[in-house]
Tab-separated table of C-alpha atoms in Angstrom:
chain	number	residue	atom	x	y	z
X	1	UNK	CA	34.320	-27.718	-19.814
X	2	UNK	CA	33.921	-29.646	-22.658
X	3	UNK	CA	31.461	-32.634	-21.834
X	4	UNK	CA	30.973	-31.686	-18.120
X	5	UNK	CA	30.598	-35.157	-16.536
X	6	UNK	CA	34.530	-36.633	-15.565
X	7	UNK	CA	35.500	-40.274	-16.215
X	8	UNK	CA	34.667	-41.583	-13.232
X	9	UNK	CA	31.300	-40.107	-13.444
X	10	UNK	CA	30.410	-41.559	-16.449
X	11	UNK	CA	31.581	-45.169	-15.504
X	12	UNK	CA	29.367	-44.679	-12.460
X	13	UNK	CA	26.660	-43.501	-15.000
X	14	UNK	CA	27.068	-46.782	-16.933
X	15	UNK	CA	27.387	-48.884	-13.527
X	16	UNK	CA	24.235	-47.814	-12.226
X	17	UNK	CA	22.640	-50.127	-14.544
X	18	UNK	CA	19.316	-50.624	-16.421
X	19	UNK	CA	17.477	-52.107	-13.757
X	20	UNK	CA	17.519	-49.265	-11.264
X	21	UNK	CA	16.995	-46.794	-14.155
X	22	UNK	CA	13.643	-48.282	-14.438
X	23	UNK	CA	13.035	-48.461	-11.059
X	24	UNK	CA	13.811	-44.793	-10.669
X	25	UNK	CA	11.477	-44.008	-13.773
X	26	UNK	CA	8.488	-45.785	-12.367
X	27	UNK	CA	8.789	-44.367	-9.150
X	28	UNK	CA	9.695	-41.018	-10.525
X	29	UNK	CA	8.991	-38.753	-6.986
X	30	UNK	CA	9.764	-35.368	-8.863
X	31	UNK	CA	13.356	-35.118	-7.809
X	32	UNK	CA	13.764	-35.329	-11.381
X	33	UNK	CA	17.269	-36.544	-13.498
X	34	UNK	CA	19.618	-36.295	-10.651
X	35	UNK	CA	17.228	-39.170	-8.994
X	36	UNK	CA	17.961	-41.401	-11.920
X	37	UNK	CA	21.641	-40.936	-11.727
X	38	UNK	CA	22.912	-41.474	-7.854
X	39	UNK	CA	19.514	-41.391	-5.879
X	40	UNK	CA	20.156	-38.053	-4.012
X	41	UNK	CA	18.665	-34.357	-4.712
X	42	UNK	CA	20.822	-30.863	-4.876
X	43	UNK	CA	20.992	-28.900	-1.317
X	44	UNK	CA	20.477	-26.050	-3.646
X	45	UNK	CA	17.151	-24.150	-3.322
X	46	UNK	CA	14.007	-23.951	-0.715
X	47	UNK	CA	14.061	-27.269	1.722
X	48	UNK	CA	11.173	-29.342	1.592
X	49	UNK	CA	8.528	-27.723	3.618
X	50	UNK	CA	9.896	-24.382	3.858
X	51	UNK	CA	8.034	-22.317	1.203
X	52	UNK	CA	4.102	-21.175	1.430
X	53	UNK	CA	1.650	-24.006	1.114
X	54	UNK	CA	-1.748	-24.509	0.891
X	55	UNK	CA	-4.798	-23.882	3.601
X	56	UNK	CA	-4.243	-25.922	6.467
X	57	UNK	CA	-7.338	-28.323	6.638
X	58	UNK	CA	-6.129	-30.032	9.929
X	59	UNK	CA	-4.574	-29.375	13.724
X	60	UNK	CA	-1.206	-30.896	12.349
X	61	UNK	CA	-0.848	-28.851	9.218
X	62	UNK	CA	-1.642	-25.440	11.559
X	63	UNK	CA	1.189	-26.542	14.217
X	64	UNK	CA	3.814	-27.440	10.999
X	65	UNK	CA	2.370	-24.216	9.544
X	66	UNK	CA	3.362	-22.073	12.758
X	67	UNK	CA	6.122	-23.714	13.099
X	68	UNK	CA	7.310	-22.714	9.625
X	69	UNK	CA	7.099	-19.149	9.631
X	70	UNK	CA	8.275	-18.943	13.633
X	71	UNK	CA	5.261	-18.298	15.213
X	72	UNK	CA	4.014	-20.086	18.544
X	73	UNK	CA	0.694	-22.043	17.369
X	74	UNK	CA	-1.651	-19.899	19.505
X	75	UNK	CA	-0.503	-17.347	17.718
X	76	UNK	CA	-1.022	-18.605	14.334
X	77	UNK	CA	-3.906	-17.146	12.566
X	78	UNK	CA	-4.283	-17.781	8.860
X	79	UNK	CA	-6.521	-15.758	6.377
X	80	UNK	CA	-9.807	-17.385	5.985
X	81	UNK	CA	-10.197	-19.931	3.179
X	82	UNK	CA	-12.129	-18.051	0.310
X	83	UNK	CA	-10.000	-19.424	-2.758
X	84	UNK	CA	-8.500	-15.682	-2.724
X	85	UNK	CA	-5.070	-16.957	-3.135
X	86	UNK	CA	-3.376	-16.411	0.663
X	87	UNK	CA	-2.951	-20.308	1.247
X	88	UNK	CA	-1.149	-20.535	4.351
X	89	UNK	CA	0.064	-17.433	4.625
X	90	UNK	CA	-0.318	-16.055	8.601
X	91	UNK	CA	-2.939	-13.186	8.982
X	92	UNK	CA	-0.839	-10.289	11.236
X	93	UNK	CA	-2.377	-7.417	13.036
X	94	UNK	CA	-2.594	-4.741	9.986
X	95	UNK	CA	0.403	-2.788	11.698
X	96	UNK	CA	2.012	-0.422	10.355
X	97	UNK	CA	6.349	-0.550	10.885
X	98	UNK	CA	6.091	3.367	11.883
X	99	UNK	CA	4.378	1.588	15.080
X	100	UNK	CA	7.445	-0.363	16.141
X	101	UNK	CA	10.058	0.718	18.764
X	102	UNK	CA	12.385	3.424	17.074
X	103	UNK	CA	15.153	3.010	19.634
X	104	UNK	CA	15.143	-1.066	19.797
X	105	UNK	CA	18.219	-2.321	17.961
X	106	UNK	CA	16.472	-4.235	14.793
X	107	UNK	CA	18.354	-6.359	12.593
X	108	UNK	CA	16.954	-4.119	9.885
X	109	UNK	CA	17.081	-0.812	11.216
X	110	UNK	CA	15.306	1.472	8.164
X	111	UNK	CA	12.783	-1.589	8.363
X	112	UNK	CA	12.379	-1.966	11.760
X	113	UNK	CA	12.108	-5.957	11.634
X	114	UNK	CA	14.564	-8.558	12.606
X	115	UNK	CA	15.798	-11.370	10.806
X	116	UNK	CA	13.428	-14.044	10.015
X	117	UNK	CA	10.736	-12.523	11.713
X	118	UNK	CA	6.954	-13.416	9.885
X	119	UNK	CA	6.354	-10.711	7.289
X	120	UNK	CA	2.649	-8.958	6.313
X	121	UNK	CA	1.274	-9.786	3.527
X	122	UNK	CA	1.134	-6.584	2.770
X	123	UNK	CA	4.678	-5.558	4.203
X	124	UNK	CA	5.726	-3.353	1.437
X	125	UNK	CA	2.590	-0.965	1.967
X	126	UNK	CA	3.160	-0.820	5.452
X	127	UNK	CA	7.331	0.372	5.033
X	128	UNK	CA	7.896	3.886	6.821
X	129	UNK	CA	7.681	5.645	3.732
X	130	UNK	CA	4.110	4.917	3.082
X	131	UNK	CA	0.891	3.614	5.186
X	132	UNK	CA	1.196	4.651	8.889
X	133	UNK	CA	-1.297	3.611	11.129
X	134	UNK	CA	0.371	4.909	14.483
X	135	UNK	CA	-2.033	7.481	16.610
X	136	UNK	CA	-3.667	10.198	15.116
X	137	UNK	CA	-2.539	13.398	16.814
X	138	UNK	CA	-6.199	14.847	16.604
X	139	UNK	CA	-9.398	12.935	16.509
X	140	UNK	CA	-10.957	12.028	13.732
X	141	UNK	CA	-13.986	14.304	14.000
X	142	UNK	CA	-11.822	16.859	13.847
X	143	UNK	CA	-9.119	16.035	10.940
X	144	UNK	CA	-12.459	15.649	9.286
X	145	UNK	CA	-14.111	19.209	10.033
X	146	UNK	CA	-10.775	20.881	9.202
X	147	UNK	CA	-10.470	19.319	5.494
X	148	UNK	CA	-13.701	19.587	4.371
X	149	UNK	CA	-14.436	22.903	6.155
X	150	UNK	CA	-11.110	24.387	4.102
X	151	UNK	CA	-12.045	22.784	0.938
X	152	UNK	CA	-16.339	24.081	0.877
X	153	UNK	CA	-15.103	27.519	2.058
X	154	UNK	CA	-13.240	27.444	-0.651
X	155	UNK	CA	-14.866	26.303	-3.258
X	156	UNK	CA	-17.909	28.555	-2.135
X	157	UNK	CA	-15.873	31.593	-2.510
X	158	UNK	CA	-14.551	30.846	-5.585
X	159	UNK	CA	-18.607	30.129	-6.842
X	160	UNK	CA	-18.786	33.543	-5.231
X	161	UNK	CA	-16.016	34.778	-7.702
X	162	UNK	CA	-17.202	33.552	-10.600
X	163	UNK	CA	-20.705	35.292	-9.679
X	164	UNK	CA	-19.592	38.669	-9.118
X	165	UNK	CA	-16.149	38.812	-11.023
X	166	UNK	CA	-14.054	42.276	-9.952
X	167	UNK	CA	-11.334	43.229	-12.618
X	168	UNK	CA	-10.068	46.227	-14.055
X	169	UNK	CA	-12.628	47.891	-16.647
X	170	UNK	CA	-11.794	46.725	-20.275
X	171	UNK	CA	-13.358	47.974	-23.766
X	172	UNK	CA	-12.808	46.370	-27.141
X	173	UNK	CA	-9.440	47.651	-28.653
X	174	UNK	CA	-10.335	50.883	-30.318
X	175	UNK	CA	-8.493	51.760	-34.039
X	176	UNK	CA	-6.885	55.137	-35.309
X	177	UNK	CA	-7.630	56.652	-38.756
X	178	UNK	CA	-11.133	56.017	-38.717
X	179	UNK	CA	-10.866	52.829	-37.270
X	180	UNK	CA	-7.670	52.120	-39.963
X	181	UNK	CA	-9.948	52.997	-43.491
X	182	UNK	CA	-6.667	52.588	-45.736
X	183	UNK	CA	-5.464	49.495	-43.977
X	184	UNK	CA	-8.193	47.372	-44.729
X	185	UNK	CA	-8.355	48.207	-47.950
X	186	UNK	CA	-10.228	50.885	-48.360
X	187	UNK	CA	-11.148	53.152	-51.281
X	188	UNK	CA	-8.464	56.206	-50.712
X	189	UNK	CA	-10.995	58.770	-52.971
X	190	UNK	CA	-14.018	57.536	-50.784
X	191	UNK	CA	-14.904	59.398	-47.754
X	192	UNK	CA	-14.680	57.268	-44.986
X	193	UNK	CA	-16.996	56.638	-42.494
X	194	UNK	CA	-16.800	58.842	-39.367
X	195	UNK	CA	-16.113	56.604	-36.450
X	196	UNK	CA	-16.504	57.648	-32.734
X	197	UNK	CA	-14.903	55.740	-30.132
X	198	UNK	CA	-16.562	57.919	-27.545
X	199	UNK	CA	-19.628	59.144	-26.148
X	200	UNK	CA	-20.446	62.822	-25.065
E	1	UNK	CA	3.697	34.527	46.852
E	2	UNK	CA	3.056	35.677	43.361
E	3	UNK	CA	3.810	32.175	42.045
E	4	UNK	CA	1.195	31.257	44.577
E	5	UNK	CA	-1.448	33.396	43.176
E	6	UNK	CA	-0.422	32.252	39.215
E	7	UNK	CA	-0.415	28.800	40.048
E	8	UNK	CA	-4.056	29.162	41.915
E	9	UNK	CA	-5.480	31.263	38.945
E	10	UNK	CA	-3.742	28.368	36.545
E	11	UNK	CA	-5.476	25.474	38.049
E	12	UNK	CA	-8.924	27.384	38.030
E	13	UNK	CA	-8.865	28.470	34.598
E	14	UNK	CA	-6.750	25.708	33.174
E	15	UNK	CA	-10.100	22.948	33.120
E	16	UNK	CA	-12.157	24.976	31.630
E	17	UNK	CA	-9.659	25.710	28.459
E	18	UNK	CA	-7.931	22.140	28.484
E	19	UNK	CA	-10.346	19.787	27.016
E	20	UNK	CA	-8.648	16.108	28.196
E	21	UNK	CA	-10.365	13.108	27.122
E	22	UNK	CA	-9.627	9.704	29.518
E	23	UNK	CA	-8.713	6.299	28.224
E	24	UNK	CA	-12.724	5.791	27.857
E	25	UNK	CA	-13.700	8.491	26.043
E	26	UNK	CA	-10.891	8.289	23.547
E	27	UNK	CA	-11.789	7.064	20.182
E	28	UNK	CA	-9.001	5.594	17.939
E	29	UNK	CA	-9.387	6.884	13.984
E	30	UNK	CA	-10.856	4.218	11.802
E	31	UNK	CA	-7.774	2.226	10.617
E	32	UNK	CA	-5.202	3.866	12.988
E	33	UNK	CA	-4.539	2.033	16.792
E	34	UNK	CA	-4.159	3.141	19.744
E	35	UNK	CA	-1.303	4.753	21.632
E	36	UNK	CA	0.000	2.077	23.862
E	37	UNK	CA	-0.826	4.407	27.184
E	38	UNK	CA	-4.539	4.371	26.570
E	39	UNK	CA	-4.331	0.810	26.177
E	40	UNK	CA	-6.844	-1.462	28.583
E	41	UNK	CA	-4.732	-4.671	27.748
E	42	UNK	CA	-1.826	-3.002	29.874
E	43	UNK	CA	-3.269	-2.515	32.451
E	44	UNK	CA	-5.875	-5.389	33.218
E	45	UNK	CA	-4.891	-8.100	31.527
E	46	UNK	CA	-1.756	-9.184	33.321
E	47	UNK	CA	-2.769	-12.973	33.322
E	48	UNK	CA	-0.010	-15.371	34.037
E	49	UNK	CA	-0.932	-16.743	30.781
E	50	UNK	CA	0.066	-13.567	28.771
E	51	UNK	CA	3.160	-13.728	30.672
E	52	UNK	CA	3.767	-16.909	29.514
E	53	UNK	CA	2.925	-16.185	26.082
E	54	UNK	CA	4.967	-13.408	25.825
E	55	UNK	CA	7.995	-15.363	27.107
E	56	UNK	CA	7.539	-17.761	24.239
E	57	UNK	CA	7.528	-15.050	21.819
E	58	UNK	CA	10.492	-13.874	23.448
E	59	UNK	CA	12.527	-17.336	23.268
E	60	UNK	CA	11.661	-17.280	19.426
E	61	UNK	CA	12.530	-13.888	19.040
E	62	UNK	CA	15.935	-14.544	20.761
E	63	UNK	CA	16.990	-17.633	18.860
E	64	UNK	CA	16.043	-16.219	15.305
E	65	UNK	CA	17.966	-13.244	16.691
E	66	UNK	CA	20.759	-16.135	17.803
E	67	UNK	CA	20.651	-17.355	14.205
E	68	UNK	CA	21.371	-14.005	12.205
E	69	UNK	CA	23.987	-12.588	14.642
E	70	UNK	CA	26.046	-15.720	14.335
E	71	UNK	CA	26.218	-15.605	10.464
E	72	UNK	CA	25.976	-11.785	10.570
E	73	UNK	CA	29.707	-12.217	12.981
E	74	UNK	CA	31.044	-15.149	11.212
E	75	UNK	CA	34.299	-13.911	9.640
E	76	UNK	CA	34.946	-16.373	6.820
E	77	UNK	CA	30.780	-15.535	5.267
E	78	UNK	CA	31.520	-14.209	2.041
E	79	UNK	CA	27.507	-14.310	0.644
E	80	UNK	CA	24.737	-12.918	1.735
E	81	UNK	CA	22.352	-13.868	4.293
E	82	UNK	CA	19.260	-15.346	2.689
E	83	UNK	CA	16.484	-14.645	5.212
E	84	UNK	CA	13.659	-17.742	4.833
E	85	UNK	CA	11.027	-15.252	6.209
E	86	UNK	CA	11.535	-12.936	3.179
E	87	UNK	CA	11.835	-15.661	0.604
E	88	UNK	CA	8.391	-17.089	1.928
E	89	UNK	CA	6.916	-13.639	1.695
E	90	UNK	CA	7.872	-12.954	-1.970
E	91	UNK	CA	7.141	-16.854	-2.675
E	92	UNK	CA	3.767	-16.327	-1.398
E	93	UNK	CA	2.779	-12.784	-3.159
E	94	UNK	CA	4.117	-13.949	-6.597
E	95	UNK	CA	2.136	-17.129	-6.602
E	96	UNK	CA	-1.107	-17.259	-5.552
E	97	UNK	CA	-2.779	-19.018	-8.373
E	98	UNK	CA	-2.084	-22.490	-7.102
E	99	UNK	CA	-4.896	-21.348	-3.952
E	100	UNK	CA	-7.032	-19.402	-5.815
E	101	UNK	CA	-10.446	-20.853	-6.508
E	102	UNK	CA	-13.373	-19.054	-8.576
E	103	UNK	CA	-16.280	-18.332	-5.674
E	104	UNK	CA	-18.727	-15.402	-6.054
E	105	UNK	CA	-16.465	-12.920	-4.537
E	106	UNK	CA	-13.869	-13.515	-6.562
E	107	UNK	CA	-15.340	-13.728	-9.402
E	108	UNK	CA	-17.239	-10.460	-8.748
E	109	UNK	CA	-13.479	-9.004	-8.463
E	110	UNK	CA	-12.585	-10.616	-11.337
E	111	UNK	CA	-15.580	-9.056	-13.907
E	112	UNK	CA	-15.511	-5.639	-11.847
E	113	UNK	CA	-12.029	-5.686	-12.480
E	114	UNK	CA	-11.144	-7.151	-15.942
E	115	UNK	CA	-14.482	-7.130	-17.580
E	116	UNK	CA	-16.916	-4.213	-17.016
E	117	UNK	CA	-14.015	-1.132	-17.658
E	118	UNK	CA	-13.693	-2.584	-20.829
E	119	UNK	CA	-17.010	-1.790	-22.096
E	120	UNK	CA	-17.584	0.801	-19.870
E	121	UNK	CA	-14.600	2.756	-21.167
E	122	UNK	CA	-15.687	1.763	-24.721
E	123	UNK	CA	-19.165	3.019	-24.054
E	124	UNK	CA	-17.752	6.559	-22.350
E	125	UNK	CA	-15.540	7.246	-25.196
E	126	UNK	CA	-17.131	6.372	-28.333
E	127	UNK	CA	-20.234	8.640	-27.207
E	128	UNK	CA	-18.270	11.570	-26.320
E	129	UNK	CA	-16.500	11.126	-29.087
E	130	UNK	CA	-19.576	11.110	-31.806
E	131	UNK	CA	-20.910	13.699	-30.051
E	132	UNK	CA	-17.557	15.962	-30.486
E	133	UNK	CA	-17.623	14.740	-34.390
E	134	UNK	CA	-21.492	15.976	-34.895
E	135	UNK	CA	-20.613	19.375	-33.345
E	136	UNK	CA	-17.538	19.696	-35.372
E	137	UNK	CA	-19.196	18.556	-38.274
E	138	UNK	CA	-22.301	20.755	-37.624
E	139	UNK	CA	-20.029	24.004	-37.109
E	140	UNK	CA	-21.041	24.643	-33.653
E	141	UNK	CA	-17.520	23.432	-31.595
E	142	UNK	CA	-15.230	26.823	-30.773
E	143	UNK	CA	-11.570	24.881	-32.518
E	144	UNK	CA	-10.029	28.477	-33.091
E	145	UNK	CA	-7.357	27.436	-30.317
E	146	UNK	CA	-7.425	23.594	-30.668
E	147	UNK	CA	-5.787	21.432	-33.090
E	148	UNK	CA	-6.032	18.196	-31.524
E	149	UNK	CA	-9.618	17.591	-30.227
């Protein structure tokens, strides 16, 4: 494509006069070039009010809100405004997905969610391969004395160990002729030195 | 007869070794929930409210679940279907500046975070390190096996 715009583009282009370019350039509501050519925006993209926003201040913006991410408005809870960055976003129960119904038929099965269905903020801690806050099979008390019982018994026997080490009996390496006179260098007329490796 | 006599020694024996707790006693682990059987909200709060509630959720549920199947079944859908729940999820994780706003908490975050490691680290290091350099330099650090540090 050479130029991109066809020939009866371009005498619309030139039709659409100077009048209503300046029009469009004063009002200039952010829908950017395409709004100084024809009036009309792409369908491409988000839709208007479809992505995050910010905190909703009143009743109206929490209904829209809920109504945006397909919640019912009771149920619509979002994270308290302390300029931490959330916005909008809803606050769900901190659920993990190993909680959900194994044997329901989800739209995403590995996931266990369904299509369009609110997500946590913090959905991709809470996959099945990671955080799982379903039941603990033993109380807490319990997990608890288990762990740190193993760990101080062991590390008080190995304190133990390094107290009162047991190995095999070692001595320093002991050399032949006279603990090796010629090897180092020694005088060859010279008597050397009588070494004992032994006691009697 | 004998099964008689197991099952009577069973159920006198059995209490004492079987330690059960009941939906009062039981005590969730910090963080986890409970398992939907020791539950109070199933059993007493069966308002005609909740009912309600729940059918609502159910109605949404449905006709998001109407939504996907139809594309999901559509035979001419060559693309793939763009879910507005996920695309509001990423949208909201990768841009929270716009609603961020400096209080004391999050500025607290901000110099724990970004700020104090920096000299913290700095401090850590550069002491251990002169200390390793006046050993080495005083002859008193064992490098027979070490060439590195």
């Amino acid at each position: 494509m050479r130029s991109g715009v066809s020939i009866p583009a371009a005498v619309n282009m030139a039709g659409v006069g100077f009048r209503k370019v300046v029009r469009a350039l004063t009002k200039s509501k952010g829908s950017g070039f395409s709004a100084l050519l024809s009036g009309c925006r792409a369908a491409s993209g988000p839709a208007k009010g479809s992505l995050p926003g910010p905190f909703p201040q009143t009743p109206e913006e929490r209904a829209a809100a809920a109504k945006k991410y397909n919640m019912r408005v009771e149920d619509y809870e979002p994270y308290p405004d302390k300029g931490e960055g959330y916005g909008d976003y809803p606050k769900l129960p901190d659920r993990s997905q190993h909680e959900r119904d194994p044997w329901y038929k989800w739209d995403h099965p590995d996931l266990r969610r369904n299509w369009g269905e609110p997500m946590h903020w913090d959905f991709d801690m809470y996959i099945r391969n990671r955080v799982d806050t379903s039941p603990t099979v033993v109380p807490w008390s319990s997990m608890c004395k288990q762990l740190f019982g193993f760990i101080g018994f062991m590390l008080f026997m190995f304190y133990l160990g390094e107290k009162f080490p047991a190995y095999q009996p070692v001595a320093p390496k002991q050399y032949p002729f006279n603990n090796l006179h010629l090897e180092k260098g020694g005088d060859p007329e010279k008597e050397p030195e009588d070494v004992k490796n032994f006691e009697i | 007869m004998v099964t008689a006599i197991t099952n009577a020694i069973f159920d006198e024996i059995s209490p004492a070794l079987i330690r059960q707790t009941n939906m009062a006693d039981y005590k969730e682990a910090p963080l986890a929930t409970r398992p939907r059987t020791l539950d109070p909200n199933d059993y007493f709060n069966l308002s005609p409210e909740k009912r309600r509630a729940d059918e609502e959720r159910a109605a949404v549920r449905s006709n998001l679940k109407r939504q996907y199947l139809t594309q999901l079944n559509n035979p001419h859908r060559n693309a793939l279907i763009d879910d507005p729940a996920l695309n509001r999820w990423v949208y909201a994780r990768a841009n929270p500046y716009p609603h961020f706003r400096p209080t004391f908490k999050t500025s607290l975050f901000g110099f724990m975070f970004g700020v104090a490691p920096l000299f913290a680290l700095y401090y850590v290091f550069k002491t251990d390190r002169d200390r390793k350099e006046k050993q080495i330099q005083a002859g008193t650090s064992d490098r027979r096996f070490c060439h590195s540090s």
